[in-house]
CSV table of C-alpha atoms and ligand atoms in Angstrom, one decimal:
chain,number,residue,atom,x,y,z
A,129,ALA,CA,-61.0,182.0,131.8
A,130,GLU,CA,-58.0,184.4,131.5
A,131,PRO,CA,-54.6,183.1,130.8
A,132,THR,CA,-53.3,183.8,134.3
A,133,ASP,CA,-49.8,184.1,135.3
A,134,SER,CA,-51.0,183.9,138.8
A,135,CYS,CA,-50.3,180.8,141.1
A,136,PHE,CA,-53.9,180.6,141.6
A,137,SER,CA,-54.8,179.1,138.5
A,138,ASN,CA,-56.1,175.5,139.5
A,139,ILE,CA,-59.7,176.1,140.7
A,140,LEU,CA,-59.2,172.7,142.5
A,141,MET,CA,-57.1,174.5,144.9
A,142,LEU,CA,-59.2,177.4,145.4
A,143,THR,CA,-61.6,176.3,148.1
A,144,ASP,CA,-61.5,175.4,151.9
A,145,SER,CA,-59.7,172.2,152.6
A,146,TYR,CA,-62.8,170.9,154.4
A,147,LYS,CA,-64.6,170.9,151.0
A,148,VAL,CA,-62.1,168.4,149.6
A,149,THR,CA,-63.5,165.7,152.0
A,150,HIS,CA,-67.3,166.8,151.6
A,151,HIS,CA,-68.1,164.5,148.9
A,152,ARG,CA,-68.1,161.5,151.4
A,153,GLN,CA,-70.3,163.1,153.7
A,154,TYR,CA,-73.6,163.9,151.6
A,155,PRO,CA,-76.3,160.8,152.0
A,156,ASP,CA,-75.5,158.0,149.6
A,157,GLY,CA,-78.1,158.6,146.7
A,158,THR,CA,-78.0,162.3,146.9
A,159,THR,CA,-78.4,163.8,143.3
A,160,LEU,CA,-78.8,167.3,143.7
A,161,VAL,CA,-78.1,170.2,146.1
A,162,SER,CA,-79.4,173.6,145.8
A,163,SER,CA,-77.8,176.4,147.7
A,164,TYR,CA,-78.4,180.2,147.9
A,165,PHE,CA,-76.6,183.3,148.8
A,166,GLU,CA,-78.2,186.3,150.9
A,167,SER,CA,-77.4,189.4,153.1
A,168,ARG,CA,-79.1,188.0,156.4
A,169,GLY,CA,-78.8,191.5,157.9
A,170,GLY,CA,-76.3,194.1,158.8
A,171,LYS,CA,-75.2,197.6,158.6
A,172,PHE,CA,-77.5,198.6,155.4
A,173,PRO,CA,-81.1,197.4,155.2
A,174,GLU,CA,-80.8,196.9,151.4
A,175,VAL,CA,-77.9,195.8,149.5
A,176,VAL,CA,-76.5,196.5,145.9
A,177,PHE,CA,-75.8,193.3,144.3
A,178,PHE,CA,-72.7,193.7,142.5
A,179,GLY,CA,-69.4,191.3,141.4
A,180,LEU,CA,-70.6,187.8,140.8
A,181,GLN,CA,-70.2,188.2,137.1
A,182,TYR,CA,-66.3,189.0,137.6
A,183,ILE,CA,-66.2,185.7,139.8
A,184,LEU,CA,-68.0,183.7,137.0
A,185,LYS,CA,-65.7,185.0,134.3
A,186,ARG,CA,-62.5,185.1,136.3
A,187,TRP,CA,-62.9,181.7,137.5
A,188,LEU,CA,-65.6,179.4,136.4
A,189,CYS,CA,-66.5,179.7,132.7
A,190,GLY,CA,-65.0,177.7,130.1
A,191,PRO,CA,-63.2,174.2,130.4
A,192,VAL,CA,-61.7,175.0,133.8
A,193,ILE,CA,-60.8,171.4,134.7
A,194,THR,CA,-58.2,169.6,133.0
A,195,ALA,CA,-56.1,166.4,133.6
A,196,GLU,CA,-52.9,168.4,134.6
A,197,LYS,CA,-55.0,170.3,137.5
A,198,ILE,CA,-56.6,167.2,138.7
A,199,ALA,CA,-53.1,165.7,139.0
A,200,GLU,CA,-51.6,168.6,140.6
A,201,ALA,CA,-54.5,168.9,143.0
A,202,LYS,CA,-54.3,165.2,143.7
A,203,GLU,CA,-50.4,165.5,144.6
A,204,LEU,CA,-51.1,168.6,147.0
A,205,TYR,CA,-53.9,167.1,148.9
A,206,LYS,CA,-52.1,163.9,149.5
A,207,LEU,CA,-49.5,166.0,151.2
A,208,HIS,CA,-52.1,168.6,152.8
A,209,PHE,CA,-54.1,165.6,154.5
A,210,GLY,CA,-51.4,163.1,154.6
A,211,GLN,CA,-54.3,160.8,153.1
A,212,ASP,CA,-55.9,160.4,149.9
A,213,HIS,CA,-59.1,162.3,150.4
A,214,PHE,CA,-59.1,164.0,147.1
A,215,ASN,CA,-62.0,163.2,144.8
A,216,GLU,CA,-60.1,162.4,141.8
A,217,ALA,CA,-62.7,160.2,140.4
A,218,GLY,CA,-65.4,162.8,140.6
A,219,TRP,CA,-63.3,165.5,138.9
A,220,THR,CA,-62.2,163.1,136.3
A,221,HIS,CA,-65.9,162.3,135.5
A,222,ILE,CA,-66.5,166.1,135.2
A,223,LEU,CA,-63.5,166.1,132.8
A,224,GLU,CA,-64.3,163.1,130.9
A,225,LYS,CA,-68.1,163.4,130.7
A,226,HIS,CA,-68.5,167.4,130.7
A,227,GLY,CA,-65.2,168.4,129.0
A,228,GLY,CA,-64.0,170.2,131.9
A,229,TYR,CA,-67.0,172.5,132.3
A,230,LEU,CA,-68.7,172.5,135.3
A,231,PRO,CA,-72.0,171.0,135.5
A,232,MET,CA,-73.5,173.6,137.5
A,233,LYS,CA,-76.9,176.2,137.2
A,234,ILE,CA,-76.5,179.4,138.6
A,235,LYS,CA,-79.6,182.1,138.9
A,236,ALA,CA,-79.1,185.4,140.2
A,237,VAL,CA,-80.7,189.0,140.6
A,238,PRO,CA,-79.5,191.4,137.9
A,239,GLU,CA,-76.3,193.2,139.0
A,240,GLY,CA,-77.1,196.7,140.3
A,241,SER,CA,-80.3,195.8,141.7
A,242,VAL,CA,-80.9,197.3,145.1
A,243,ILE,CA,-82.4,194.5,147.5
A,244,PRO,CA,-83.6,194.6,151.1
A,245,TYR,CA,-81.5,192.1,153.2
A,246,LYS,CA,-82.8,188.8,154.1
A,247,ASN,CA,-83.7,187.9,150.4
A,248,VAL,CA,-82.1,185.4,148.3
A,249,LEU,CA,-79.6,187.0,145.9
A,250,PHE,CA,-78.5,183.9,143.7
A,251,THR,CA,-79.1,180.0,143.7
A,252,VAL,CA,-76.5,177.5,142.6
A,253,GLU,CA,-77.2,173.7,142.1
A,254,ASN,CA,-75.5,170.8,140.4
A,255,THR,CA,-76.8,170.0,136.8
A,256,ASP,CA,-75.2,166.2,136.6
A,257,PRO,CA,-76.9,164.0,139.4
A,258,GLN,CA,-73.5,162.3,139.9
A,259,VAL,CA,-71.9,165.5,141.4
A,260,PRO,CA,-73.9,166.9,143.9
A,261,TRP,CA,-71.0,168.0,145.8
A,262,ILE,CA,-69.9,170.6,143.2
A,263,THR,CA,-72.5,173.0,144.4
A,264,ASN,CA,-70.9,174.0,147.7
A,265,TRP,CA,-67.3,173.3,146.4
A,266,PHE,CA,-67.6,177.0,144.8
A,267,GLU,CA,-69.1,178.5,148.0
A,268,THR,CA,-65.8,179.7,149.0
A,269,LEU,CA,-64.9,181.7,145.6
A,270,MET,CA,-68.6,183.2,145.2
A,271,VAL,CA,-69.3,184.3,148.7
A,272,GLN,CA,-66.3,186.5,148.0
A,273,VAL,CA,-69.2,188.5,146.2
A,274,TRP,CA,-69.7,190.0,149.8
A,275,TYR,CA,-67.0,192.5,149.1
A,276,PRO,CA,-68.0,194.3,146.0
A,277,MET,CA,-71.4,194.0,147.1
A,278,THR,CA,-70.7,195.6,150.5
A,279,VAL,CA,-68.4,198.4,148.7
A,280,ALA,CA,-71.1,199.3,146.3
A,281,THR,CA,-73.8,199.2,149.0
A,282,ASN,CA,-71.7,201.8,151.3
A,283,SER,CA,-70.8,203.7,148.4
A,284,ARG,CA,-74.3,204.0,147.2
A,285,VAL,CA,-75.5,205.1,150.9
A,286,GLN,CA,-72.8,207.9,150.7
A,287,LYS,CA,-74.5,209.1,147.2
A,288,VAL,CA,-77.8,209.2,148.8
A,289,LEU,CA,-76.6,211.5,151.5
A,290,ILE,CA,-74.7,213.6,149.4
A,291,ALA,CA,-77.6,214.0,147.1
A,292,LYS,CA,-80.0,215.1,149.9
A,293,TYR,CA,-77.7,218.0,150.8
A,294,LEU,CA,-77.0,218.9,147.0
A,295,SER,CA,-80.9,219.1,146.5
A,296,GLU,CA,-81.2,221.4,149.6
A,297,THR,CA,-78.0,223.8,149.2
A,298,ALA,CA,-76.9,223.5,145.4
A,299,ASP,CA,-78.7,224.6,142.1
A,300,ASN,CA,-78.8,220.9,140.8
A,301,LEU,CA,-77.4,217.7,141.3
A,302,THR,CA,-75.2,217.8,138.0
A,303,GLY,CA,-72.1,217.2,140.1
A,304,LEU,CA,-73.3,214.2,142.1
A,305,PRO,CA,-71.2,211.6,140.0
A,306,PHE,CA,-68.2,213.2,141.1
A,307,LYS,CA,-68.6,214.2,144.5
A,308,LEU,CA,-66.8,211.0,146.1
A,309,HIS,CA,-63.5,210.4,144.5
A,310,ASP,CA,-61.8,206.9,145.1
A,311,PHE,CA,-58.6,207.3,147.2
A,312,GLY,CA,-58.4,203.4,147.9
A,313,PHE,CA,-55.8,201.8,146.0
A,314,ARG,CA,-52.9,202.0,148.3
A,315,GLY,CA,-55.1,200.9,151.2
A,316,VAL,CA,-56.6,197.7,150.2
A,317,SER,CA,-55.1,194.1,150.6
A,318,SER,CA,-54.2,193.4,147.1
A,319,VAL,CA,-54.6,194.6,143.3
A,320,GLU,CA,-57.4,192.2,142.8
A,321,THR,CA,-59.3,193.7,145.7
A,322,ALA,CA,-58.5,197.4,144.4
A,323,GLY,CA,-59.9,196.2,140.9
A,324,ILE,CA,-63.4,194.9,142.1
A,325,GLY,CA,-63.8,197.2,144.8
A,326,ALA,CA,-63.0,200.5,142.7
A,327,ALA,CA,-65.3,198.8,140.1
A,328,ALA,CA,-68.0,198.4,142.7
A,329,HIS,CA,-67.8,202.2,143.7
A,330,LEU,CA,-68.0,203.0,140.2
A,331,VAL,CA,-71.5,201.5,140.0
A,332,ASN,CA,-72.5,205.0,141.7
A,333,PHE,CA,-69.9,207.6,141.2
A,334,GLN,CA,-67.4,208.5,138.1
A,335,GLY,CA,-64.6,209.9,140.1
A,336,THR,CA,-61.7,207.4,141.0
A,337,ASP,CA,-57.9,207.3,141.2
A,338,THR,CA,-57.9,203.4,141.5
A,339,ILE,CA,-56.8,202.7,137.9
A,340,ALA,CA,-57.6,198.9,138.6
A,341,GLY,CA,-61.0,199.6,138.6
A,342,ILE,CA,-60.7,201.3,135.4
A,343,VAL,CA,-59.4,198.3,133.9
A,344,MET,CA,-61.5,195.5,135.9
A,345,ALA,CA,-64.8,197.5,134.6
A,346,LYS,CA,-63.5,197.3,131.0
A,347,LYS,CA,-62.6,193.6,130.9
A,348,TYR,CA,-65.4,192.2,133.0
A,349,TYR,CA,-68.2,195.0,132.5
A,350,SER,CA,-67.7,196.0,129.0
A,351,CYS,CA,-67.3,199.4,130.2
A,352,LYS,CA,-64.7,201.3,127.9
A,353,MET,CA,-63.9,204.1,130.2
A,354,ALA,CA,-65.8,203.7,133.8
A,355,GLY,CA,-64.0,206.8,135.8
A,356,PHE,CA,-62.4,210.0,135.4
A,357,SER,CA,-59.7,212.1,137.2
A,358,ILE,CA,-57.6,215.2,137.0
A,359,PRO,CA,-53.9,216.5,137.4
A,360,ALA,CA,-53.3,216.8,141.1
A,361,ALA,CA,-50.2,217.3,143.3
A,362,GLU,CA,-49.1,215.2,146.2
A,363,HIS,CA,-47.0,216.2,148.9
A,364,SER,CA,-43.7,215.2,147.4
A,365,THR,CA,-44.6,217.3,144.1
A,366,ILE,CA,-44.9,220.4,146.5
A,367,THR,CA,-42.2,219.8,149.5
A,368,THR,CA,-39.4,219.0,146.8
A,369,TRP,CA,-39.3,222.7,146.3
A,370,GLY,CA,-38.6,223.4,149.8
A,371,LYS,CA,-40.1,224.7,153.2
A,372,HIS,CA,-40.0,228.1,151.8
A,373,GLY,CA,-41.0,227.0,148.0
A,374,GLU,CA,-44.6,226.4,148.4
A,375,ARG,CA,-45.3,229.6,146.1
A,376,GLU,CA,-43.3,228.1,143.3
A,377,ALA,CA,-44.7,224.8,143.4
A,378,PHE,CA,-48.1,226.2,143.4
A,379,LYS,CA,-47.4,228.5,140.6
A,380,ASN,CA,-45.9,225.6,138.6
A,381,MET,CA,-49.2,223.7,139.1
A,382,LEU,CA,-51.1,226.7,137.6
A,383,ASP,CA,-48.3,227.0,134.7
A,384,GLN,CA,-48.2,223.2,134.0
A,385,PHE,CA,-52.0,222.7,133.9
A,386,PRO,CA,-53.2,226.0,132.6
A,387,THR,CA,-56.7,224.7,131.6
A,388,GLY,CA,-59.1,222.4,133.0
A,389,LEU,CA,-59.5,221.4,136.6
A,390,VAL,CA,-56.1,220.9,138.9
A,391,ALA,CA,-56.1,220.0,142.4
A,392,VAL,CA,-53.3,221.1,144.8
A,393,VAL,CA,-52.5,219.7,148.2
A,394,SER,CA,-51.8,222.6,150.2
A,395,ASP,CA,-51.4,221.5,153.8
A,396,SER,CA,-47.8,220.8,153.7
A,397,PHE,CA,-46.8,223.4,156.3
A,398,ASP,CA,-49.8,225.8,156.7
A,399,ILE,CA,-53.1,225.2,155.0
A,400,TYR,CA,-54.7,228.5,156.3
A,401,ASN,CA,-51.5,230.7,155.4
A,402,ALA,CA,-51.6,228.9,152.1
A,403,CYS,CA,-55.1,229.7,151.4
A,404,GLU,CA,-55.1,233.2,152.5
A,405,LYS,CA,-51.5,234.5,151.5
A,406,VAL,CA,-50.0,232.2,148.8
A,407,TRP,CA,-53.5,231.3,146.6
A,408,GLY,CA,-55.1,234.5,148.3
A,409,GLU,CA,-52.6,237.2,147.5
A,410,GLU,CA,-49.2,235.9,145.7
A,411,LEU,CA,-51.1,233.6,143.1
A,412,ARG,CA,-54.6,235.5,143.3
A,413,GLU,CA,-54.2,237.2,139.8
A,414,GLN,CA,-53.2,234.1,138.0
A,415,VAL,CA,-56.0,232.1,139.8
A,416,ILE,CA,-58.6,234.3,138.8
A,417,GLN,CA,-57.3,234.8,135.3
A,418,ARG,CA,-57.4,231.0,135.0
A,419,GLY,CA,-60.8,231.0,135.6
A,420,GLU,CA,-61.7,233.1,132.5
A,421,SER,CA,-61.3,229.8,130.5
A,422,GLY,CA,-63.8,228.1,132.8
A,423,SER,CA,-60.7,226.3,134.3
A,424,ILE,CA,-60.8,225.5,138.1
A,425,LEU,CA,-58.4,225.1,140.9
A,426,VAL,CA,-59.1,222.7,143.4
A,427,ILE,CA,-57.8,223.5,146.8
A,428,ARG,CA,-57.0,220.3,149.1
A,429,PRO,CA,-56.3,220.2,152.7
A,430,ASP,CA,-55.3,217.0,154.2
A,431,SER,CA,-55.0,217.4,157.9
A,432,GLY,CA,-56.8,218.4,160.9
A,433,GLU,CA,-60.3,217.9,162.1
A,434,PRO,CA,-62.3,217.7,158.8
A,435,SER,CA,-65.2,219.8,159.3
A,436,GLU,CA,-63.0,222.7,161.3
A,437,VAL,CA,-60.5,222.8,158.3
A,438,VAL,CA,-63.4,222.6,155.8
A,439,MET,CA,-65.0,225.6,157.2
A,440,LYS,CA,-61.8,227.6,157.8
A,441,VAL,CA,-60.6,227.2,154.1
A,442,LEU,CA,-64.1,228.0,152.7
A,443,THR,CA,-63.9,231.2,155.0
A,444,ILE,CA,-60.9,232.1,154.2
A,445,LEU,CA,-61.3,231.8,150.6
A,446,SER,CA,-64.4,233.7,150.5
A,447,LYS,CA,-62.7,236.4,152.2
A,448,VAL,CA,-60.0,236.8,149.7
A,449,PHE,CA,-61.8,235.8,146.5
A,450,GLY,CA,-65.5,236.5,147.5
A,451,CYS,CA,-68.3,234.4,147.3
A,452,SER,CA,-72.1,234.7,145.8
A,453,LYS,CA,-75.5,233.1,146.6
A,454,ASN,CA,-77.1,230.4,144.3
A,455,SER,CA,-80.6,229.9,143.9
A,456,LYS,CA,-81.1,228.2,147.0
A,457,GLY,CA,-79.7,231.1,149.1
A,458,TYR,CA,-76.3,229.2,150.0
A,459,LYS,CA,-73.1,230.5,149.5
A,460,MET,CA,-70.8,229.4,146.5
A,461,LEU,CA,-67.1,230.3,146.0
A,462,PRO,CA,-66.4,231.8,142.5
A,463,PRO,CA,-66.8,229.1,139.8
A,464,TYR,CA,-63.0,228.7,139.2
A,465,LEU,CA,-62.4,227.8,142.9
A,466,ARG,CA,-63.4,224.5,144.6
A,467,VAL,CA,-62.4,222.2,147.8
A,468,ILE,CA,-61.6,218.6,147.9
A,469,GLN,CA,-61.3,216.7,151.6
A,470,GLY,CA,-59.7,213.6,151.0
A,471,ASP,CA,-58.7,213.0,154.5
A,472,GLY,CA,-60.4,210.8,157.2
A,473,VAL,CA,-63.6,210.7,154.9
A,474,ASN,CA,-66.5,208.1,155.7
A,475,TYR,CA,-70.5,208.5,155.9
A,476,ASP,CA,-70.3,210.1,159.2
A,477,VAL,CA,-67.7,212.8,158.4
A,478,ILE,CA,-69.5,213.6,155.0
A,479,GLU,CA,-72.5,213.9,157.3
A,480,GLN,CA,-70.8,216.1,159.8
A,481,ILE,CA,-69.1,218.4,157.3
A,482,LEU,CA,-72.1,218.9,155.1
A,483,SER,CA,-74.5,219.5,157.7
A,484,ARG,CA,-71.9,222.1,159.4
A,485,MET,CA,-71.7,223.9,155.8
A,486,LYS,CA,-75.3,224.0,155.6
A,487,LYS,CA,-75.8,225.5,158.9
A,488,LEU,CA,-73.3,228.2,158.0
A,489,GLU,CA,-75.1,228.9,154.9
A,490,TRP,CA,-72.4,227.0,152.5
A,491,SER,CA,-73.5,225.0,149.6
A,492,ALA,CA,-72.5,221.3,149.4
A,493,ASP,CA,-71.6,222.1,145.7
A,494,ASN,CA,-68.3,223.7,146.6
A,495,LEU,CA,-66.9,220.7,147.9
A,496,THR,CA,-65.8,217.3,146.8
A,497,PHE,CA,-64.5,214.1,148.7
A,498,GLY,CA,-62.0,211.6,148.3
A,499,SER,CA,-62.0,208.4,150.3
A,500,GLY,CA,-59.7,205.4,150.7
A,501,GLY,CA,-59.6,202.9,153.1
A,502,SER,CA,-63.6,203.5,154.4
A,503,LEU,CA,-64.4,203.2,150.9
A,504,LEU,CA,-62.7,199.9,149.7
A,505,GLN,CA,-61.2,198.4,152.9
A,506,LYS,CA,-63.1,198.9,156.0
A,507,HIS,CA,-65.8,196.2,155.5
A,508,ASN,CA,-65.9,192.4,156.1
A,509,ARG,CA,-68.1,189.4,155.3
A,510,ASP,CA,-70.0,190.2,158.6
A,511,THR,CA,-70.8,194.0,157.7
A,512,GLN,CA,-73.7,192.6,155.6
A,513,LYS,CA,-73.5,189.0,156.9
A,514,CYS,CA,-73.1,187.2,153.9
A,515,ALA,CA,-73.9,183.5,153.6
A,516,TYR,CA,-74.3,180.8,151.4
A,517,LYS,CA,-76.4,177.9,152.8
A,518,CYS,CA,-77.9,174.6,151.3
A,519,SER,CA,-81.9,174.9,151.2
A,520,TYR,CA,-83.0,171.9,149.0
A,521,CYS,CA,-81.6,168.6,148.1
A,522,VAL,CA,-82.9,165.2,146.5
A,523,VAL,CA,-81.8,162.0,147.9
A,524,ASP,CA,-82.9,158.7,146.4
A,525,GLY,CA,-85.4,160.4,144.3
A,526,GLU,CA,-87.0,162.2,147.1
A,527,SER,CA,-87.0,166.1,147.6
A,528,ARG,CA,-86.0,167.6,150.9
A,529,ASN,CA,-86.2,171.0,152.3
A,530,VAL,CA,-83.3,171.5,153.9
A,531,PHE,CA,-82.5,174.2,156.6
A,532,LYS,CA,-80.5,175.2,160.2
A,533,GLN,CA,-81.9,176.7,162.7
A,534,PRO,CA,-79.3,177.1,165.4
A,535,SER,CA,-80.9,177.3,168.8
A,536,THR,CA,-78.0,179.5,169.9
A,537,ASP,CA,-78.6,181.9,167.3
A,538,LEU,CA,-81.7,182.2,165.1
A,539,GLY,CA,-80.4,185.0,163.3
A,540,LYS,CA,-78.5,182.3,161.4
A,541,LYS,CA,-81.5,180.3,160.5
A,542,SER,CA,-81.5,179.6,156.8
A,543,LYS,CA,-84.3,179.3,154.1
A,544,LYS,CA,-86.0,176.4,153.0
A,545,GLY,CA,-86.5,174.5,150.0
A,546,GLN,CA,-86.5,175.9,146.2
A,547,LEU,CA,-86.2,179.6,146.5
A,548,SER,CA,-87.6,182.6,144.3
A,549,LEU,CA,-87.3,186.2,144.6
A,550,GLN,CA,-90.3,187.9,143.6
A,551,GLU,CA,-92.1,191.3,143.7
A,552,VAL,CA,-95.5,190.7,146.2
A,553,ASP,CA,-97.7,193.8,146.8
A,554,GLY,CA,-94.7,196.3,145.6
A,555,LYS,CA,-92.3,194.6,147.9
A,556,ILE,CA,-89.4,192.2,147.0
A,557,VAL,CA,-89.5,189.1,149.0
A,558,THR,CA,-88.3,185.6,149.0
A,559,LEU,CA,-90.6,182.8,148.5
A,560,GLU,CA,-89.8,179.6,150.0
A,561,GLU,CA,-90.4,175.9,149.6
A,562,GLY,CA,-91.2,176.1,146.1
A,563,LYS,CA,-94.1,178.3,146.7
A,564,GLY,CA,-93.0,180.9,144.0
A,565,ASP,CA,-94.3,181.4,140.5
A,566,PRO,CA,-91.5,180.6,138.1
A,567,ASN,CA,-92.4,183.2,135.8
A,568,LYS,CA,-92.0,185.9,138.1
A,569,ASN,CA,-88.7,184.8,139.7
A,570,LEU,CA,-86.4,187.9,139.7
A,571,LEU,CA,-83.5,185.4,139.7
A,572,GLU,CA,-82.1,185.1,136.1
A,573,LEU,CA,-80.3,182.2,134.9
A,574,VAL,CA,-76.6,183.6,134.4
A,575,TYR,CA,-74.7,180.7,134.2
A,576,GLU,CA,-75.1,177.0,133.0
A,577,ASN,CA,-72.4,174.5,132.4
A,578,GLY,CA,-69.4,176.6,132.1
A,579,GLN,CA,-71.2,179.1,130.1
A,580,LEU,CA,-71.9,182.6,131.0
A,581,LEU,CA,-75.6,183.2,129.6
A,582,LYS,CA,-75.9,187.0,130.6
A,583,ASP,CA,-73.3,189.3,130.1
A,584,GLN,CA,-74.1,192.6,131.9
A,585,THR,CA,-72.8,196.1,131.2
A,586,LEU,CA,-71.7,198.5,134.0
A,587,ASP,CA,-74.1,200.9,132.0
A,588,GLU,CA,-77.3,198.9,132.8
A,589,ILE,CA,-75.8,198.2,136.3
A,590,ARG,CA,-75.3,201.9,136.9
A,591,GLN,CA,-79.1,202.7,135.7
A,592,ARG,CA,-80.4,199.7,137.8
A,593,ALA,CA,-78.4,201.0,141.0
A,594,GLU,CA,-79.3,204.8,140.5
A,595,ILE,CA,-80.8,206.5,143.7
A,596,ASP,CA,-84.1,208.2,143.4
A,597,LEU,CA,-83.0,211.6,142.4
A,598,VAL,CA,-86.5,212.9,141.9
A,599,LYS,CA,-87.2,212.2,145.6
A,600,GLN,CA,-83.9,213.8,146.9
A,601,GLY,CA,-84.7,216.8,144.6
A,602,SER,CA,-88.4,217.1,146.1
A,603,LYS,CA,-86.8,217.5,149.6
A,604,ASN,CA,-85.9,221.0,149.1
B,839,AOY,O1,-54.6,211.9,147.9
B,839,AOY,C1,-54.6,210.6,147.1
B,839,AOY,O2,-54.3,209.8,148.0
B,839,AOY,C2,-54.3,208.4,147.0
B,839,AOY,C3,-55.1,208.6,146.0
B,839,AOY,C4,-54.9,209.5,145.0
B,839,AOY,C5,-55.1,210.9,146.0
B,839,AOY,C6,-55.5,212.0,145.5
B,839,AOY,N1,-55.9,212.2,144.1
B,839,AOY,C7,-56.5,213.3,143.8
B,839,AOY,C8,-57.7,213.0,142.3
B,839,AOY,C9,-58.2,214.1,142.0
B,839,AOY,C10,-58.4,215.6,142.9
B,839,AOY,C11,-57.4,215.5,143.8
B,839,AOY,C12,-56.7,214.3,144.5
């Protein structure tokens, strides 16, 4: 566990209140509770599993239980419930017998795996028969994996979409990793959310402005530099030059960043005038001359109906700077000029823009997208119906397959018995009631008794999550 200055450093207080009372609710003689996590369904038919390793490393590894934390929790729950419900004896047992390490075992599918929903993604069980209630104590923290998993899933679906249009209208897919840039830091609910959400996007892409994600990927996924960005203007660095200062402001951008890529938001007053008169006439020569060193100006609209604005900007720019046809016969701006659309972007808007560009014979390679709230925040646990349920237990030595099957919603039916994830006839399926072959279980032991047994890197995770580029390419 990392030295936290946060007030959330006592995991005895990082659970739902009702769970504090659950040790008294299991049948006497219960020695094992085994639970599992799945996406029961939802928006995307297959999910990218990502983010459990962060939760394990952040909260569950090492001697996380101490006498001080037990005392602090005991006091808090006495006030919270008005009675003594906190299981002081149980946690003291873990402290004394296990040195504060959690007697728990977790098997999970490798991170970055792309798994059809309705499949077990990880299983949890207690390793000390005296504390079976520990399995579901940590449901609260571990189910938060819904967030990075859903962000990675949604981000990947957009990668497949953009790859499709690139394979149809671009010379190659080289630019794909940078075609969806993370703009979401300010739009999420916390710095931690930004970190894990941005890291989830970086499973699929390499363009980000959410620095928290870089830090997260470095610290928890052994990735030295997970994402990249470029010098870019914001409205204040343009508008401070005055209503009639846009030319100076734009020229300053070219002067301050004479080589490489530079992005300039150009809609402060009139994006079309900015493209035609300022970039296209007043600064035209400098833009072209800059291109001689391979440098690129990225013009950024930031308002208006996205597909209409992008098309008008492309049309104006091609009029003043010219354009050529690529190997697929689609129009390309000169190599020193590109466009980035970062306003109102989501899956449907990307589809709308790229299909309209294709119809008007423009290559998708002219454009990059930025996405914020839709990429990192516009999700909830129900988007992929993520749930954690007990499927197996042992009471007085007797094994029991456990399940729920609500007559009022069979979609909430849970899996029974000991589960394993296996490939059967090329399909990934979940085998229930102990029917799986332990040697073919895709779930791997990642955590046992406070130790992380598998330390996965972002690099390997990216490979696992890679989309089928060949299939995309072959579509043209
Ligand atoms: O507009 C924004 O909102 C908030 C996040 C950053 C941001 C823009 N950044 C950027 C980076 C690279 C090229 C162009 C823009």
